[in-house]
Coordinates of C-alpha atoms in Angstrom, one line a residue:
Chain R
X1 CA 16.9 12.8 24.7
X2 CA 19.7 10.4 23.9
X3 CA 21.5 13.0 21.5
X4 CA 21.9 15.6 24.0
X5 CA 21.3 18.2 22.3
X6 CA 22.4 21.3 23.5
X7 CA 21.8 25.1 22.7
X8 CA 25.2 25.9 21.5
X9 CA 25.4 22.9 19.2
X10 CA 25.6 23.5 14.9
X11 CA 24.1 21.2 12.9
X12 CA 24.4 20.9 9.1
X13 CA 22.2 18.9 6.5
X14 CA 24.3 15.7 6.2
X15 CA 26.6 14.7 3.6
X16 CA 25.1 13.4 0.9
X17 CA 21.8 14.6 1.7
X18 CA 19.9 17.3 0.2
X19 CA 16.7 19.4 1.7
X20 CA 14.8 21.2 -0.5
X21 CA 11.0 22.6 -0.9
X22 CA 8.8 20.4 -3.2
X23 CA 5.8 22.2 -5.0
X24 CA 4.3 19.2 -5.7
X25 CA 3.8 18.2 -2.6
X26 CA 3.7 21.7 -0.8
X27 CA 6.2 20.4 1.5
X28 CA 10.3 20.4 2.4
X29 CA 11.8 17.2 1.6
X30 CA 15.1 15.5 2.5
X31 CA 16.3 13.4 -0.1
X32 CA 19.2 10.9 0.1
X33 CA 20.2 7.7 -1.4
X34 CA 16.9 5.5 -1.9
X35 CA 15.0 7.5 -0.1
X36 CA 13.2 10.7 0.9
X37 CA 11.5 12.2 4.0
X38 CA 8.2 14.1 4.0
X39 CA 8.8 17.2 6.6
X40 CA 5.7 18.6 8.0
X41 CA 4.9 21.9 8.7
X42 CA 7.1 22.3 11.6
X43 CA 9.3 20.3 11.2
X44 CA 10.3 21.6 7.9
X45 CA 10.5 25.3 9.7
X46 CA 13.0 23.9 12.1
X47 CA 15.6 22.4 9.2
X48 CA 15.0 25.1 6.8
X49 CA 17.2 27.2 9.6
X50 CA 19.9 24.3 9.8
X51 CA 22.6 26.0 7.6
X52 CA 26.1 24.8 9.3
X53 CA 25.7 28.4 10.4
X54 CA 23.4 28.8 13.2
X55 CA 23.1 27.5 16.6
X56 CA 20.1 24.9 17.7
X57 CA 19.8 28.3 20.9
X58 CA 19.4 30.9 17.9
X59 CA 16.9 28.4 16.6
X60 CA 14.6 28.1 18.9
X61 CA 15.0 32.2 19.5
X62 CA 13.8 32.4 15.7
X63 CA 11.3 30.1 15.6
X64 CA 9.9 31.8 19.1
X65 CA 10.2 34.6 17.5
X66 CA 8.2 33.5 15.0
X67 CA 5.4 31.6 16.1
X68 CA 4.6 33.5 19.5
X69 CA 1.5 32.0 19.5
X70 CA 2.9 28.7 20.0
X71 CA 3.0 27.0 23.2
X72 CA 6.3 25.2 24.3
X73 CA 7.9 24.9 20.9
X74 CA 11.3 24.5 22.4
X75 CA 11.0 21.2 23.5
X76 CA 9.4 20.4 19.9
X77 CA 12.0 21.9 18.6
X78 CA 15.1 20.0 20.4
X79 CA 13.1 16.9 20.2
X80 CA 12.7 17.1 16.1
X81 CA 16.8 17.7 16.3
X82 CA 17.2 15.0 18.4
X83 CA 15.4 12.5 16.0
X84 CA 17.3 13.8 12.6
X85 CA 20.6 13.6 14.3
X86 CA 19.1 10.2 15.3
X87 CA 18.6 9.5 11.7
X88 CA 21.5 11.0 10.5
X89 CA 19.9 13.7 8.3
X90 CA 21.6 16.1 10.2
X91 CA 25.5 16.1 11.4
X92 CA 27.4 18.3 13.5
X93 CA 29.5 21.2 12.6
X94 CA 30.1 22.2 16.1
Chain G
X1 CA 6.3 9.5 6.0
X2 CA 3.2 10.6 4.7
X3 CA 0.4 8.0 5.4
X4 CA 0.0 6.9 1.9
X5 CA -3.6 6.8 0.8
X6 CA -4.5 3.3 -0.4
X7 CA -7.9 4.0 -1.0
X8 CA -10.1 2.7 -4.1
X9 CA -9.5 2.5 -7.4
X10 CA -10.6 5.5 -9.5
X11 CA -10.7 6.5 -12.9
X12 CA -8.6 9.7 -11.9
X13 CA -6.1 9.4 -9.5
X14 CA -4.8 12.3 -7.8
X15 CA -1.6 10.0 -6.2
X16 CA 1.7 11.2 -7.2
X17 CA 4.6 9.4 -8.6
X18 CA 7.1 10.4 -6.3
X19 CA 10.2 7.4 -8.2
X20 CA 10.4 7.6 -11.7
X21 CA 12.7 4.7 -13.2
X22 CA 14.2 5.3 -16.5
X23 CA 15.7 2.1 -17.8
X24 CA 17.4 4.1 -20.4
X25 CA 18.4 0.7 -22.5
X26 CA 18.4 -3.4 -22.6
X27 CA 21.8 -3.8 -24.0
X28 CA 24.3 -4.9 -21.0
X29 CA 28.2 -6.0 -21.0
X30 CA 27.1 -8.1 -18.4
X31 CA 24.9 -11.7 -18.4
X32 CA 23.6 -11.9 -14.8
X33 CA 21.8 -15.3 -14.1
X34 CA 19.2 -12.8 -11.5
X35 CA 19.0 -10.1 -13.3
X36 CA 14.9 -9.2 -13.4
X37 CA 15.0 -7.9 -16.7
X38 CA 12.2 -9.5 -19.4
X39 CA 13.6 -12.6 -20.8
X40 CA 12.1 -11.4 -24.1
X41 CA 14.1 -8.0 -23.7
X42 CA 15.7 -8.5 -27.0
X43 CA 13.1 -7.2 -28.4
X44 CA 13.5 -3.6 -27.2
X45 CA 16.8 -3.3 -27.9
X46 CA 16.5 -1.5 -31.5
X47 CA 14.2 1.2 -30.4
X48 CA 15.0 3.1 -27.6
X49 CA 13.8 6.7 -26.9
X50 CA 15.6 9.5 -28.0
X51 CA 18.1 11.8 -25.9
X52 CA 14.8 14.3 -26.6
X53 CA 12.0 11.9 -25.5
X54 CA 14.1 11.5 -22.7
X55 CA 14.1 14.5 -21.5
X56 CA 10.6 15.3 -22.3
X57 CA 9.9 12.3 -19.9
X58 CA 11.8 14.2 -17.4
X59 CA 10.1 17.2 -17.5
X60 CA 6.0 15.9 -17.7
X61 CA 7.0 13.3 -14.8
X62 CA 8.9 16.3 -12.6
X63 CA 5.7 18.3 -13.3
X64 CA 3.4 15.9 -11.3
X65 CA 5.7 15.0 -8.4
X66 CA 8.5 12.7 -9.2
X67 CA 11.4 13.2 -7.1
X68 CA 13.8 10.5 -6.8
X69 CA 15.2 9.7 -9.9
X70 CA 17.0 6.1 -11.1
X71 CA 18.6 5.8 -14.2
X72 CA 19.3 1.9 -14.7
X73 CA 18.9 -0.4 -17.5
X74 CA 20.6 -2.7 -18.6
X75 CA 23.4 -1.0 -18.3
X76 CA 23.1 2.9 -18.7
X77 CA 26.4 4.1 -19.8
X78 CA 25.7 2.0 -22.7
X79 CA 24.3 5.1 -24.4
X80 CA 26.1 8.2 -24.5
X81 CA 23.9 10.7 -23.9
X82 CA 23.8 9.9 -20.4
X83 CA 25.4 13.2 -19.5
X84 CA 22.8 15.0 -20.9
X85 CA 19.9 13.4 -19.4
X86 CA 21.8 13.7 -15.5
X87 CA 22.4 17.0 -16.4
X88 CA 18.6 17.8 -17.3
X89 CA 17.4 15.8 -14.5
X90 CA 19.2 18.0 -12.4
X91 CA 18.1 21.1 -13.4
X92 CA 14.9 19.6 -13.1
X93 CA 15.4 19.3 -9.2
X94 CA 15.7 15.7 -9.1
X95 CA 17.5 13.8 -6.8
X96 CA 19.0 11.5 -9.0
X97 CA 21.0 7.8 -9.1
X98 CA 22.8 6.5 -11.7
X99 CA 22.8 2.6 -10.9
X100 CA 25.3 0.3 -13.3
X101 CA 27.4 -2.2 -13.0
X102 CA 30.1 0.3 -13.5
X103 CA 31.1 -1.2 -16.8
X104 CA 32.2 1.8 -19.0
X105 CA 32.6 4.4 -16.0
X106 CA 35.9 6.3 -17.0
X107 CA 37.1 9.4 -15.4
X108 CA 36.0 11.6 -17.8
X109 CA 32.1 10.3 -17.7
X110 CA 32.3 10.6 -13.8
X111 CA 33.6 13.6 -13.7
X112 CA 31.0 15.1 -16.4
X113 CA 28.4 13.4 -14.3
X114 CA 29.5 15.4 -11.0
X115 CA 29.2 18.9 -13.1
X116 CA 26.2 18.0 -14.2
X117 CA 24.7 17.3 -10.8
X118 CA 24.5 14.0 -10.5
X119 CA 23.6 13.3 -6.7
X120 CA 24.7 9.2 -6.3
X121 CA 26.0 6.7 -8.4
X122 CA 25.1 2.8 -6.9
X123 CA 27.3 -0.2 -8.4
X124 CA 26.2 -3.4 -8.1
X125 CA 29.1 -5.9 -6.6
X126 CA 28.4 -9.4 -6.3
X127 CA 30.9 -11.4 -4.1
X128 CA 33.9 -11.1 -2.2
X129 CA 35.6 -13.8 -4.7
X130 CA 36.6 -13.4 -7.9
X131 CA 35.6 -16.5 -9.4
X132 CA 31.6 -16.4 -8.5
X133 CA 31.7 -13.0 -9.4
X134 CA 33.0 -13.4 -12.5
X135 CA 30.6 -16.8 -12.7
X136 CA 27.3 -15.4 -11.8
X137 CA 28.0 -12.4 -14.2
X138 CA 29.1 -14.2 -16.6
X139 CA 31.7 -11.7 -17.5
X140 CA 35.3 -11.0 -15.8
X141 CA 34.6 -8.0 -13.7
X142 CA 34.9 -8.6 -10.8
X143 CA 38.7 -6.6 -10.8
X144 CA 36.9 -3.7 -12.7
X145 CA 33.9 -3.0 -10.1
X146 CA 36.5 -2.4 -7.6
X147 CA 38.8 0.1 -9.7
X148 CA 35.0 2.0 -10.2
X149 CA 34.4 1.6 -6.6
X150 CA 37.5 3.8 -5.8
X151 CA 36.7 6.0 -8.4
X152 CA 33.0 6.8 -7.5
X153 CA 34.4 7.1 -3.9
X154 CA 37.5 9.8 -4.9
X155 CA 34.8 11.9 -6.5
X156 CA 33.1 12.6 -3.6
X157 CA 29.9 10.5 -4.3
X158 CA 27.9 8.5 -1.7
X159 CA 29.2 4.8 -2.2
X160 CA 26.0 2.8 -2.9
X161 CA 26.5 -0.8 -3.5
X162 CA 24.1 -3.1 -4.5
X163 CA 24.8 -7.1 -4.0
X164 CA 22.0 -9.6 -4.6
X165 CA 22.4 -12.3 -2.7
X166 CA 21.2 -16.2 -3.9
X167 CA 23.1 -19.2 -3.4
X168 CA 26.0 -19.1 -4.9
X169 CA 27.2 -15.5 -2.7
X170 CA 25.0 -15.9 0.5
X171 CA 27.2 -17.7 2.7
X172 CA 29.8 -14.9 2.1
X173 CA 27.7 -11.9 3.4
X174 CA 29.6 -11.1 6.1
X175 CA 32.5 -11.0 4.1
X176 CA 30.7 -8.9 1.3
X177 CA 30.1 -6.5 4.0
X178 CA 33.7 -6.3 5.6
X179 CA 34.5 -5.9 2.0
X180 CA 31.8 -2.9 1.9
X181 CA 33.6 -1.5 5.0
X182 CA 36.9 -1.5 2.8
X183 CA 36.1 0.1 0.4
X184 CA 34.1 3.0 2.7
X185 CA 30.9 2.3 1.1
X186 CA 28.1 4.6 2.4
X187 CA 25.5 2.5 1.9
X188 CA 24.7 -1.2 1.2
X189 CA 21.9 -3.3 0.5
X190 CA 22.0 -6.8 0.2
X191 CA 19.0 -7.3 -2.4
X192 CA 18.1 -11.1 -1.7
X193 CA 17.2 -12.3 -4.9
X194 CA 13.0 -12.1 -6.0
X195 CA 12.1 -13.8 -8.3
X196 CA 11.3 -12.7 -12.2
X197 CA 12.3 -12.3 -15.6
X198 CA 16.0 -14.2 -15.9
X199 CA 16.1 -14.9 -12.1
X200 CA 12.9 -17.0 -12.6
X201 CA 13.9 -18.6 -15.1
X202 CA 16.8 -19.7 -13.0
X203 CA 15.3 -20.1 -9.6
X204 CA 16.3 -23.5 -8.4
X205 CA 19.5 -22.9 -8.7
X206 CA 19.4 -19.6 -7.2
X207 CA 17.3 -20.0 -4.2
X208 CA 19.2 -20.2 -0.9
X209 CA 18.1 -22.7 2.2
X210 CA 16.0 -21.4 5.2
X211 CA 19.4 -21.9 7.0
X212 CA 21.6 -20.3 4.4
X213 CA 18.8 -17.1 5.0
X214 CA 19.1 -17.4 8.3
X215 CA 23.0 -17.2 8.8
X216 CA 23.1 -13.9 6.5
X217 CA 20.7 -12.2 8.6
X218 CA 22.5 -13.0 12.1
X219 CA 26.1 -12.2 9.9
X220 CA 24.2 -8.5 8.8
X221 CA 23.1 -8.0 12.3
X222 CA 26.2 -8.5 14.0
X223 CA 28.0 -6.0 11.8
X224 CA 25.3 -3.5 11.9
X225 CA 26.3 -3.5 15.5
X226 CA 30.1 -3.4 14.7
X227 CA 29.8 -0.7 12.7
X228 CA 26.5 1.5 13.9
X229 CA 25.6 4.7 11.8
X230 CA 28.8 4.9 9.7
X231 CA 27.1 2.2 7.4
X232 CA 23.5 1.3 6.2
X233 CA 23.2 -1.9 5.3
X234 CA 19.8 -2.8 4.1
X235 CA 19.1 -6.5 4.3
X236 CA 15.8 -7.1 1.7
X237 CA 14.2 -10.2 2.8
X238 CA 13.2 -12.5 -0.2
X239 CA 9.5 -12.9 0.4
X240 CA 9.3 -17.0 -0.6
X241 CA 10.8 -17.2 3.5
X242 CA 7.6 -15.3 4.3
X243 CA 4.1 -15.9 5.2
X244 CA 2.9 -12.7 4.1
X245 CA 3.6 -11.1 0.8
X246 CA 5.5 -8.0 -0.2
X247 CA 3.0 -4.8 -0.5
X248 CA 4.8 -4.8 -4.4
X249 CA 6.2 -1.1 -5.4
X250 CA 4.5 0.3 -2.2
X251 CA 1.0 -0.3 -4.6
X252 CA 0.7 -0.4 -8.1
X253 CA 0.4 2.9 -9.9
X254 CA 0.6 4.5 -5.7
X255 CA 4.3 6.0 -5.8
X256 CA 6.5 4.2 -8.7
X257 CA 6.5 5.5 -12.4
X258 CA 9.0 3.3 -14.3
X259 CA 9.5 4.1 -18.3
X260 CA 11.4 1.4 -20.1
X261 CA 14.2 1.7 -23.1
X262 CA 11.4 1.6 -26.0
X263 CA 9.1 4.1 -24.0
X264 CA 6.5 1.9 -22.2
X265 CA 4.7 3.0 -18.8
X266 CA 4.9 0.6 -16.4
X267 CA 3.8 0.7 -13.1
X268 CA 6.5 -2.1 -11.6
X269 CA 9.4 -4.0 -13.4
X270 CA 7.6 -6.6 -14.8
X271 CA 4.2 -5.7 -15.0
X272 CA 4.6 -6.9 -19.0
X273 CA 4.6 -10.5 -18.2
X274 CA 0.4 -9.8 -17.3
X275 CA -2.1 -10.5 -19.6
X276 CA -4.7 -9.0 -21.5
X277 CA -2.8 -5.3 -20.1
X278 CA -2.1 -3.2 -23.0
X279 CA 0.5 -0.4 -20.9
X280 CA 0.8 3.1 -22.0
X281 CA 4.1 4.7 -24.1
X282 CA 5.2 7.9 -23.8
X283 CA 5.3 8.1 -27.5
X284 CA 1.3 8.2 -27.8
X285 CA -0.4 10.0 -24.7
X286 CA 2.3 11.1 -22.5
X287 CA 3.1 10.3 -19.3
X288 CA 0.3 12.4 -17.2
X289 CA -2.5 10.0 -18.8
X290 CA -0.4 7.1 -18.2
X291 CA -0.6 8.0 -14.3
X292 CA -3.6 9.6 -13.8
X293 CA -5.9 7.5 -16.8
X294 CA -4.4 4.7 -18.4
X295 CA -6.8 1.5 -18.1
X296 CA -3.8 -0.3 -17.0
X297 CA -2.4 1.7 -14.2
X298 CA -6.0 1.9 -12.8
X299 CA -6.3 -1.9 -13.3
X300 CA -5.0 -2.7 -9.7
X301 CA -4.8 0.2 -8.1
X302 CA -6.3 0.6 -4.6
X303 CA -8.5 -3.0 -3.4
X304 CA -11.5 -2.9 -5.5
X305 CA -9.9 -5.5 -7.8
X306 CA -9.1 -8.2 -5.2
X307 CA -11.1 -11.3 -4.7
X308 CA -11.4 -13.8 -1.9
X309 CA -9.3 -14.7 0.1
X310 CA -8.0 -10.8 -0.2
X311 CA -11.7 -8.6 -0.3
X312 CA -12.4 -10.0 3.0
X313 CA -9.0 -10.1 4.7
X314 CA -8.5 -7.8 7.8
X315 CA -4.8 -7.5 6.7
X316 CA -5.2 -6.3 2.9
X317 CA -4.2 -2.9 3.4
X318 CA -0.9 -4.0 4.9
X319 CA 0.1 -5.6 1.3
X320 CA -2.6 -5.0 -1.1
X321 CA -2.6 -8.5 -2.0
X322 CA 1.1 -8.5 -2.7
X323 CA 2.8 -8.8 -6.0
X324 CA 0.5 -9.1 -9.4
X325 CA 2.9 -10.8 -11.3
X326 CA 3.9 -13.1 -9.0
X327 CA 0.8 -14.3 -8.7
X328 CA 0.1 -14.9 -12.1
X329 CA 3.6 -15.9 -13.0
X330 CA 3.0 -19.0 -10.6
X331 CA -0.1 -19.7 -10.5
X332 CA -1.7 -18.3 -14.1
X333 CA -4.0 -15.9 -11.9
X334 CA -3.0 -12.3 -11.7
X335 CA -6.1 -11.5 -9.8
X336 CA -5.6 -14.2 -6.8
X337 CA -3.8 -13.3 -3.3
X338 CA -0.3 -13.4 -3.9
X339 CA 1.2 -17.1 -3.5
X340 CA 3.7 -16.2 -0.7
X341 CA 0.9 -15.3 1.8
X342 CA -0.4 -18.3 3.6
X343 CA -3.9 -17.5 3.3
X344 CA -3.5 -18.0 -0.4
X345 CA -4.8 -21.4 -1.9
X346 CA -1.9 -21.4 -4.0
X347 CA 0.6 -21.4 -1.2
X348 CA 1.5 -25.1 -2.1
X349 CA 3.8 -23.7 -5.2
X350 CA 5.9 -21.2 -3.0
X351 CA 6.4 -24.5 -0.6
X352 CA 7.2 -26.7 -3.7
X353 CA 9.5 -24.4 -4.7
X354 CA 11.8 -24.4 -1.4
X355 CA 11.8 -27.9 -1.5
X356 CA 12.6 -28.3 -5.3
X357 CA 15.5 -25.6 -4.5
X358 CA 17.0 -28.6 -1.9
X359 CA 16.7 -31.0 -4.7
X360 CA 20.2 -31.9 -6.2
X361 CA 18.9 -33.0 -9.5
X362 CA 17.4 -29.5 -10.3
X363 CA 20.3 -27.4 -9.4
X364 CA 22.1 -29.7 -12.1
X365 CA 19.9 -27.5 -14.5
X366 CA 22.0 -25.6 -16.5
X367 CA 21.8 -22.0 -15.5
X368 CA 20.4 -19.4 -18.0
X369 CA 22.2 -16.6 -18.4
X370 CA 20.8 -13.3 -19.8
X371 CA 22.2 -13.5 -23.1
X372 CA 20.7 -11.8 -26.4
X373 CA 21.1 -15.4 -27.6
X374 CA 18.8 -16.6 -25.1
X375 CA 16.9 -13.9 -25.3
X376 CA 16.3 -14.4 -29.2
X377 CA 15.3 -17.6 -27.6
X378 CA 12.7 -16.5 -26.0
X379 CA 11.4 -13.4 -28.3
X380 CA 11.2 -16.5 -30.6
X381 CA 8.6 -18.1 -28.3
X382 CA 11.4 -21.2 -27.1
X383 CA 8.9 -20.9 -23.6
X384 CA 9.5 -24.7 -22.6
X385 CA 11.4 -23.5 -19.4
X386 CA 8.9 -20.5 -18.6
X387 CA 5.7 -22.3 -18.9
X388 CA 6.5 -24.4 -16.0
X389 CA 6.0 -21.9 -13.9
X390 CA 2.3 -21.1 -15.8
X391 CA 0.4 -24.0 -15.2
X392 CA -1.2 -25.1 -11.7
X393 CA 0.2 -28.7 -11.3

């Protein structure tokens, strides 16, 4: 992961960028300056949790938590962080 | 992204329109020689919706999907009920963009705008000099974009600035982008001009050399590497340097609603310059038959439209067959392959026009700036300098 991102890390929604649910297309969105990005299932679970508040580590415990039926989510999980940091949809608090 | 479903035409579509563009008005301080606008859009200048049909346009188009918002013109803050309609759109749940030239931003608009939710505001610059700026524009502005620059920045708004780039600016871009840097935009595409309504009409003089092109590109590069994330700079490529065509508005009537100052559904800019379309208005059926019914935006959606060279081509889905009113605007066919592609039998007139655009005796044309005198002009049916561009040779 070129990110490195680790389990003590905070992330944010970035500035100027703003995620929200969108009925019409029963899915999360991010929106920003010409343009938008369609969140799929999971990856809209992960960055519904990103709230400048809670850790990537307590993250992954929720979402285990969560879906115990799912098989190796954590490497899902830090990889969908390590593209929206990528993309700078996400920036870091801490 | 979603994979986006270019699949056939139907009579109901079930695609959403995910951009709605309000071009609120016609009238603009400014007189840009590029600007896409209809060269007849004197015309709608008289009757523009309501601050109520406005909103009621809004609401139906929030209703079945649209998102992104864009409130242009013309110049928006013409009107001043602009406050009203940011504020609606907001409550709406759109993400919304207020793009001017800045003319008639003061503080207390901008700051009504941030209460009322506004998310970005993108003003257009066009050089790092004063005099082309003021030239191309046909105004003197260029001192008063940057005061609004500042100001959109000290509110706490994204800095979105919008240069298109022809002839006169292109050999500056690296320039326009240290100015960019300067002034801590966010964001910045460098819209090469396309070519349409005024910037048609003008094209000779506007079109840069395959050189010029190339220089911009390697001067947009290098900073991108300069200045990594901190900046987006978007670099549109102007499709006459291309052998394939644009896939125009991501496919008409697929994701891009755009209501114009008098109320007209239209699924891209200039889909009025087509013929024998009669396009919805918000005033009669409303905008959820416009999408989902309306002959017109059925007319080309999906491929079951497209002849030869397209119906056969292994790459139609890439492009759809590019941009309808290019083609017709050129070559008097809206239904042929767009002229930029190569496949395209009309090819020849994207060619001719690079070479005409090296040609010293056209660019002593007089440029055309978007004037409602010239506009009258062409309301009045004074078409000698569009029906070049008609006829086949």
């Amino acid at each position: 992961m070129e990110n490195n991102i680790q389990h003590s890390d905070i992330y944010a929604i970035a500035l100027h960028h703003r995620f929200q649910w969108e009925e019409a297309q029963q899915s999360y969105v991010i929106l920003f300056p010409e343009g938008m990005i369609k969140l799929h299932g999971g990856a809209g679970e992960i960055l519904k949790r990103v709230d400048g508040k809670t850790s990537v580590g307590e993250i992954v415990a929720d979402l285990k938590n969560t879906f115990p039926d799912a098989e190796d989510i954590e490497s899902d999980i830090l990889g969908m962080f390590d593209i929206a940091v990528g993309k700078a949809w996400l920036r870091k608090v801490n | 992204m979603a994979q986006l479903n270019n699949g056939v035409a139907a009579s109901v579509t079930q695609k959403q329109p995910l951009w709605l563009l309000a071009e609120v008005t016609y009238r603009c301080p400014l007189h840009c020689a590029f600007c896409y606008n209809p060269t007849d859009y004197d015309k709608h200048t008289k009757n523009e919706l309501s601050t109520e049909q406005w909103i009621a346009a809004l609401r139906d188009a929030r209703k079945m999907g649209a998102i992104q918002l864009g409130i242009s013109g013309g110049e928006p803050l013409l009107r001043d009920d602009i406050e009203e309609i940011v504020a609606e759109a907001h409550k709406l749940g759109y993400y919304s963009n207020l793009i001017t030239s800045g003319v008639g931003l003061t503080e207390k608009r901008i700051q009504a705008f941030k209460e009322g939710g506004l998310d970005h505001i993108q003003l257009s610059m066009h050089d790092v000099t004063e005099d082309i700026s003021n030239f191309i524009t046909n105004t003197r502005t260029f001192e008063l974009k940057k005061k609004v620059a500042a100001m959109i920045k000290s509110h706490g708004y994204p800095m979105v600035l919008n240069v298109v780039i022809h002839r006169y600016n292109i050999d500056q871009v690296g320039k326009i982008l240290e100015m960019a840097e300067a002034l801590g935009a966010d964001y910045v595409e460098l819209a090469n001009t396309q070519y349409y309504g005024w910037s048609l009409v003008n094209r000779d003089q506007l079109m840069p050399t395959r050189e010029q092109l190339n220089r911009a590109e390697a001067a947009t590069n290098a900073f991108r590497e300069r200045v990594g994330n901190k900046m987006k700079v978007f670099f549109v490529v102007p499709d006459y340097f291309s052998d394939r065509p644009k896939k125009c508005m991501n496919g008409w009537g697929e994701v891009f609603m755009i209501v114009t100052a008098n109320g007209d559904v239209l699924p891209c800019h200039s889909a009025r310059v087509l013929p024998g379309l009669e396009f919805p208005n918000v005033k009669e059926n409303g905008l959820e038959w416009a999408w989902r019914e309306s002959p017109a935006f059925n007319k080309y959606r999906g491929m079951e439209w497209m002849k030869e060279p397209c119906r056969s081509c292994d790459e139609k889905e890439n492009d759809l067959g590019g941009c309808r009113c290019q083609s017709y605007l050129l070559s008097g066919d809206a239904e042929m392959a767009d002229p930029v592609c190569t496949k395209s039998p009309n090819r020849q007139l994207i060619d001719e026009a690079l070479a005409n655009s090296q040609k010293p005796f056209l660019r002593e044309q007089p440029i055309i700036f978007r004037t409602d005198k010239n506009s009258k002009k062409y309301v009045e049916g004074d078409k000698e300098r569009i029906e070049q561009f008609h006829a086949l040779p």
